[in-house]
Amino acid sequence: MAEVQVKEDSGKGGKVRSKKQNTRVDMTPMVDLGFLLITFFMFTTTFSKPNVMDLGLPAKPKENQKPPDTEIKLSNSISIIIGKDNKVFYHQEDQAGLNDETLIETNFDRDGITKVIEKAKAGAADKDKFTVIIKPTDDAVYKNFVDILDEMAITKNERYGVTDIKPWELAVYKKKVGE
């Protein structure tokens, strides 16, 4: 409890002044108010909830069950390479057909990667088995990876996979970006 003390002085000339009483300030209500405010703000504050993205993962095969065939035809797939500096490339080629001209750069907007995926899906031999293969490089940022996963939801592609970039793709990519 805090108190304010006033020192009495008789003054000059022997005149007696009226006696002043000690002034006392009780801080207890102020402390109570502080705790009430703290609890009020704690109960009314909404904490940020973590954003969660659903990844549709295949079920684990049983012991005696044969694993599914994972071979994907080039006509039913598109490979997307996420590079550094917000660059994204795509191709639908094998090792023999991939070069500087067939590795094409696009961007992350609606007229970029969205149109590319929709066009590739429209030209697929079997649209039900159309698969997008996402291949981030070591220089790719997480935000771009999440943007590509968002594109899968936007274009309604339920079949996609994330894998490492192959060495022959990496060589063409590095040549394309000038490394």
mmCIF file of C-alpha atoms in Angstrom, residues 21-153:
data_model
loop_
_atom_site.group_PDB
_atom_site.id
_atom_site.type_symbol
_atom_site.label_atom_id
_atom_site.label_comp_id
_atom_site.label_asym_id
_atom_site.label_seq_id
_atom_site.Cartn_x
_atom_site.Cartn_y
_atom_site.Cartn_z
ATOM 1 C CA GLN A 21 -3.507 15.608 7.761
ATOM 2 C CA ASN A 22 -1.397 12.976 6.069
ATOM 3 C CA THR A 23 -2.687 12.127 2.600
ATOM 4 C CA ARG A 24 -2.889 8.421 1.916
ATOM 5 C CA VAL A 25 -3.540 6.836 -1.507
ATOM 6 C CA ASP A 26 -4.775 3.270 -1.394
ATOM 7 C CA MET A 27 -3.514 1.355 -4.505
ATOM 8 C CA THR A 28 -5.551 -1.803 -3.878
ATOM 9 C CA PRO A 29 -8.435 -0.878 -6.225
ATOM 10 C CA MET A 30 -5.924 0.038 -8.960
ATOM 11 C CA VAL A 31 -4.280 -3.399 -8.692
ATOM 12 C CA ASP A 32 -7.689 -5.072 -8.778
ATOM 13 C CA LEU A 33 -8.594 -3.106 -11.888
ATOM 14 C CA GLY A 34 -5.300 -4.122 -13.531
ATOM 15 C CA PHE A 35 -5.991 -7.793 -12.940
ATOM 16 C CA LEU A 36 -9.539 -7.420 -14.211
ATOM 17 C CA LEU A 37 -8.275 -5.815 -17.423
ATOM 18 C CA ILE A 38 -5.660 -8.527 -17.914
ATOM 19 C CA THR A 39 -8.222 -11.313 -17.505
ATOM 20 C CA PHE A 40 -10.692 -9.498 -19.759
ATOM 21 C CA PHE A 41 -8.164 -9.231 -22.599
ATOM 22 C CA MET A 42 -7.014 -12.816 -22.119
ATOM 23 C CA PHE A 43 -10.554 -14.156 -22.450
ATOM 24 C CA THR A 44 -11.595 -11.930 -25.347
ATOM 25 C CA THR A 45 -8.459 -12.367 -27.463
ATOM 26 C CA THR A 46 -8.674 -14.880 -30.279
ATOM 27 C CA PHE A 47 -5.489 -16.770 -30.780
ATOM 28 C CA SER A 48 -4.374 -17.444 -34.324
ATOM 29 C CA LYS A 49 -5.064 -21.001 -35.317
ATOM 30 C CA PRO A 50 -2.532 -22.832 -37.465
ATOM 31 C CA ASN A 51 -3.551 -23.273 -41.077
ATOM 32 C CA VAL A 52 -3.718 -26.895 -42.097
ATOM 33 C CA MET A 53 -3.591 -28.234 -45.618
ATOM 34 C CA ASP A 54 -5.042 -31.673 -46.311
ATOM 35 C CA LEU A 55 -2.762 -33.960 -48.256
ATOM 36 C CA GLY A 56 -4.481 -36.969 -49.759
ATOM 37 C CA LEU A 57 -2.025 -39.756 -49.143
ATOM 38 C CA PRO A 58 -2.553 -43.290 -50.445
ATOM 39 C CA ALA A 59 -3.464 -46.012 -47.981
ATOM 40 C CA LYS A 60 -0.676 -48.269 -46.800
ATOM 41 C CA PRO A 61 -0.916 -51.629 -48.615
ATOM 42 C CA LYS A 62 -1.545 -54.723 -46.514
ATOM 43 C CA GLU A 63 1.127 -57.402 -46.130
ATOM 44 C CA ASN A 64 -0.118 -59.779 -48.832
ATOM 45 C CA GLN A 65 -1.451 -57.043 -51.124
ATOM 46 C CA LYS A 66 0.463 -56.187 -54.300
ATOM 47 C CA PRO A 67 1.509 -52.501 -54.416
ATOM 48 C CA PRO A 68 -0.255 -50.478 -57.112
ATOM 49 C CA ASP A 69 1.416 -49.818 -60.432
ATOM 50 C CA THR A 70 3.072 -46.401 -60.200
ATOM 51 C CA GLU A 71 4.127 -46.086 -63.828
ATOM 52 C CA ILE A 72 2.764 -42.857 -65.294
ATOM 53 C CA LYS A 73 2.620 -42.292 -69.043
ATOM 54 C CA LEU A 74 3.976 -39.015 -70.388
ATOM 55 C CA SER A 75 0.694 -38.287 -72.168
ATOM 56 C CA ASN A 76 -1.132 -38.486 -68.821
ATOM 57 C CA SER A 77 1.235 -36.311 -66.803
ATOM 58 C CA ILE A 78 2.980 -32.992 -66.532
ATOM 59 C CA SER A 79 6.133 -32.292 -64.539
ATOM 60 C CA ILE A 80 6.381 -28.982 -62.714
ATOM 61 C CA ILE A 81 9.806 -27.823 -61.531
ATOM 62 C CA ILE A 82 9.817 -25.151 -58.825
ATOM 63 C CA GLY A 83 13.006 -23.086 -59.015
ATOM 64 C CA LYS A 84 14.590 -20.166 -57.247
ATOM 65 C CA ASP A 85 13.477 -16.535 -57.506
ATOM 66 C CA ASN A 86 9.780 -17.519 -57.831
ATOM 67 C CA LYS A 87 10.358 -19.283 -61.142
ATOM 68 C CA VAL A 88 8.356 -22.288 -62.231
ATOM 69 C CA PHE A 89 9.003 -24.523 -65.238
ATOM 70 C CA TYR A 90 7.058 -27.376 -66.782
ATOM 71 C CA HIS A 91 7.537 -30.114 -69.347
ATOM 72 C CA GLN A 92 5.963 -33.298 -70.675
ATOM 73 C CA GLU A 93 9.123 -34.951 -71.957
ATOM 74 C CA ASP A 94 11.344 -37.896 -71.149
ATOM 75 C CA GLN A 95 15.129 -37.771 -70.779
ATOM 76 C CA ALA A 96 15.744 -37.885 -74.536
ATOM 77 C CA GLY A 97 13.220 -35.148 -75.373
ATOM 78 C CA LEU A 98 14.013 -32.630 -72.615
ATOM 79 C CA ASN A 99 16.163 -29.654 -73.639
ATOM 80 C CA ASP A 100 16.222 -25.855 -73.348
ATOM 81 C CA GLU A 101 13.252 -25.447 -75.712
ATOM 82 C CA THR A 102 11.007 -28.110 -74.152
ATOM 83 C CA LEU A 103 11.543 -26.917 -70.548
ATOM 84 C CA ILE A 104 9.145 -23.969 -70.553
ATOM 85 C CA GLU A 105 8.986 -21.203 -67.944
ATOM 86 C CA THR A 106 5.676 -19.850 -66.686
ATOM 87 C CA ASN A 107 4.466 -17.935 -63.633
ATOM 88 C CA PHE A 108 2.166 -18.534 -60.666
ATOM 89 C CA ASP A 109 -0.802 -16.412 -61.749
ATOM 90 C CA ARG A 110 -4.111 -17.475 -63.283
ATOM 91 C CA ASP A 111 -2.882 -17.125 -66.864
ATOM 92 C CA GLY A 112 0.319 -18.989 -66.023
ATOM 93 C CA ILE A 113 0.470 -22.331 -64.283
ATOM 94 C CA THR A 114 -3.310 -22.708 -63.998
ATOM 95 C CA LYS A 115 -3.782 -22.539 -67.776
ATOM 96 C CA VAL A 116 -0.804 -24.867 -68.306
ATOM 97 C CA ILE A 117 -2.272 -27.541 -66.020
ATOM 98 C CA GLU A 118 -5.755 -27.216 -67.516
ATOM 99 C CA LYS A 119 -4.376 -27.435 -71.076
ATOM 100 C CA ALA A 120 -2.268 -30.498 -70.219
ATOM 101 C CA LYS A 121 -5.260 -32.176 -68.565
ATOM 102 C CA ALA A 122 -7.452 -31.451 -71.588
ATOM 103 C CA GLY A 123 -4.842 -33.041 -73.886
ATOM 104 C CA ALA A 124 -4.312 -36.121 -71.704
ATOM 105 C CA ALA A 125 -5.013 -39.545 -73.169
ATOM 106 C CA ASP A 126 -6.827 -40.682 -69.996
ATOM 107 C CA LYS A 127 -8.166 -37.695 -68.059
ATOM 108 C CA ASP A 128 -9.014 -39.861 -65.038
ATOM 109 C CA LYS A 129 -5.353 -40.841 -64.634
ATOM 110 C CA PHE A 130 -3.883 -37.398 -65.347
ATOM 111 C CA THR A 131 -1.129 -36.758 -62.781
ATOM 112 C CA VAL A 132 0.849 -33.651 -61.904
ATOM 113 C CA ILE A 133 4.391 -34.369 -60.749
ATOM 114 C CA ILE A 134 5.776 -31.577 -58.552
ATOM 115 C CA LYS A 135 9.562 -31.369 -58.338
ATOM 116 C CA PRO A 136 10.970 -28.616 -56.106
ATOM 117 C CA THR A 137 14.652 -27.791 -56.445
ATOM 118 C CA ASP A 138 16.922 -27.135 -53.472
ATOM 119 C CA ASP A 139 16.603 -23.378 -54.137
ATOM 120 C CA ALA A 140 12.778 -23.361 -54.098
ATOM 121 C CA VAL A 141 10.951 -21.580 -51.303
ATOM 122 C CA TYR A 142 8.153 -23.141 -49.278
ATOM 123 C CA LYS A 143 5.629 -20.478 -50.314
ATOM 124 C CA ASN A 144 5.941 -21.490 -53.977
ATOM 125 C CA PHE A 145 5.445 -25.142 -53.054
ATOM 126 C CA VAL A 146 2.251 -24.261 -51.182
ATOM 127 C CA ASP A 147 1.112 -22.168 -54.173
ATOM 128 C CA ILE A 148 1.488 -25.201 -56.445
ATOM 129 C CA LEU A 149 -0.483 -27.332 -53.987
ATOM 130 C CA ASP A 150 -3.175 -24.619 -54.023
ATOM 131 C CA GLU A 151 -3.227 -24.870 -57.812
ATOM 132 C CA MET A 152 -4.021 -28.576 -57.449
ATOM 133 C CA ALA A 153 -7.142 -27.622 -55.496
#
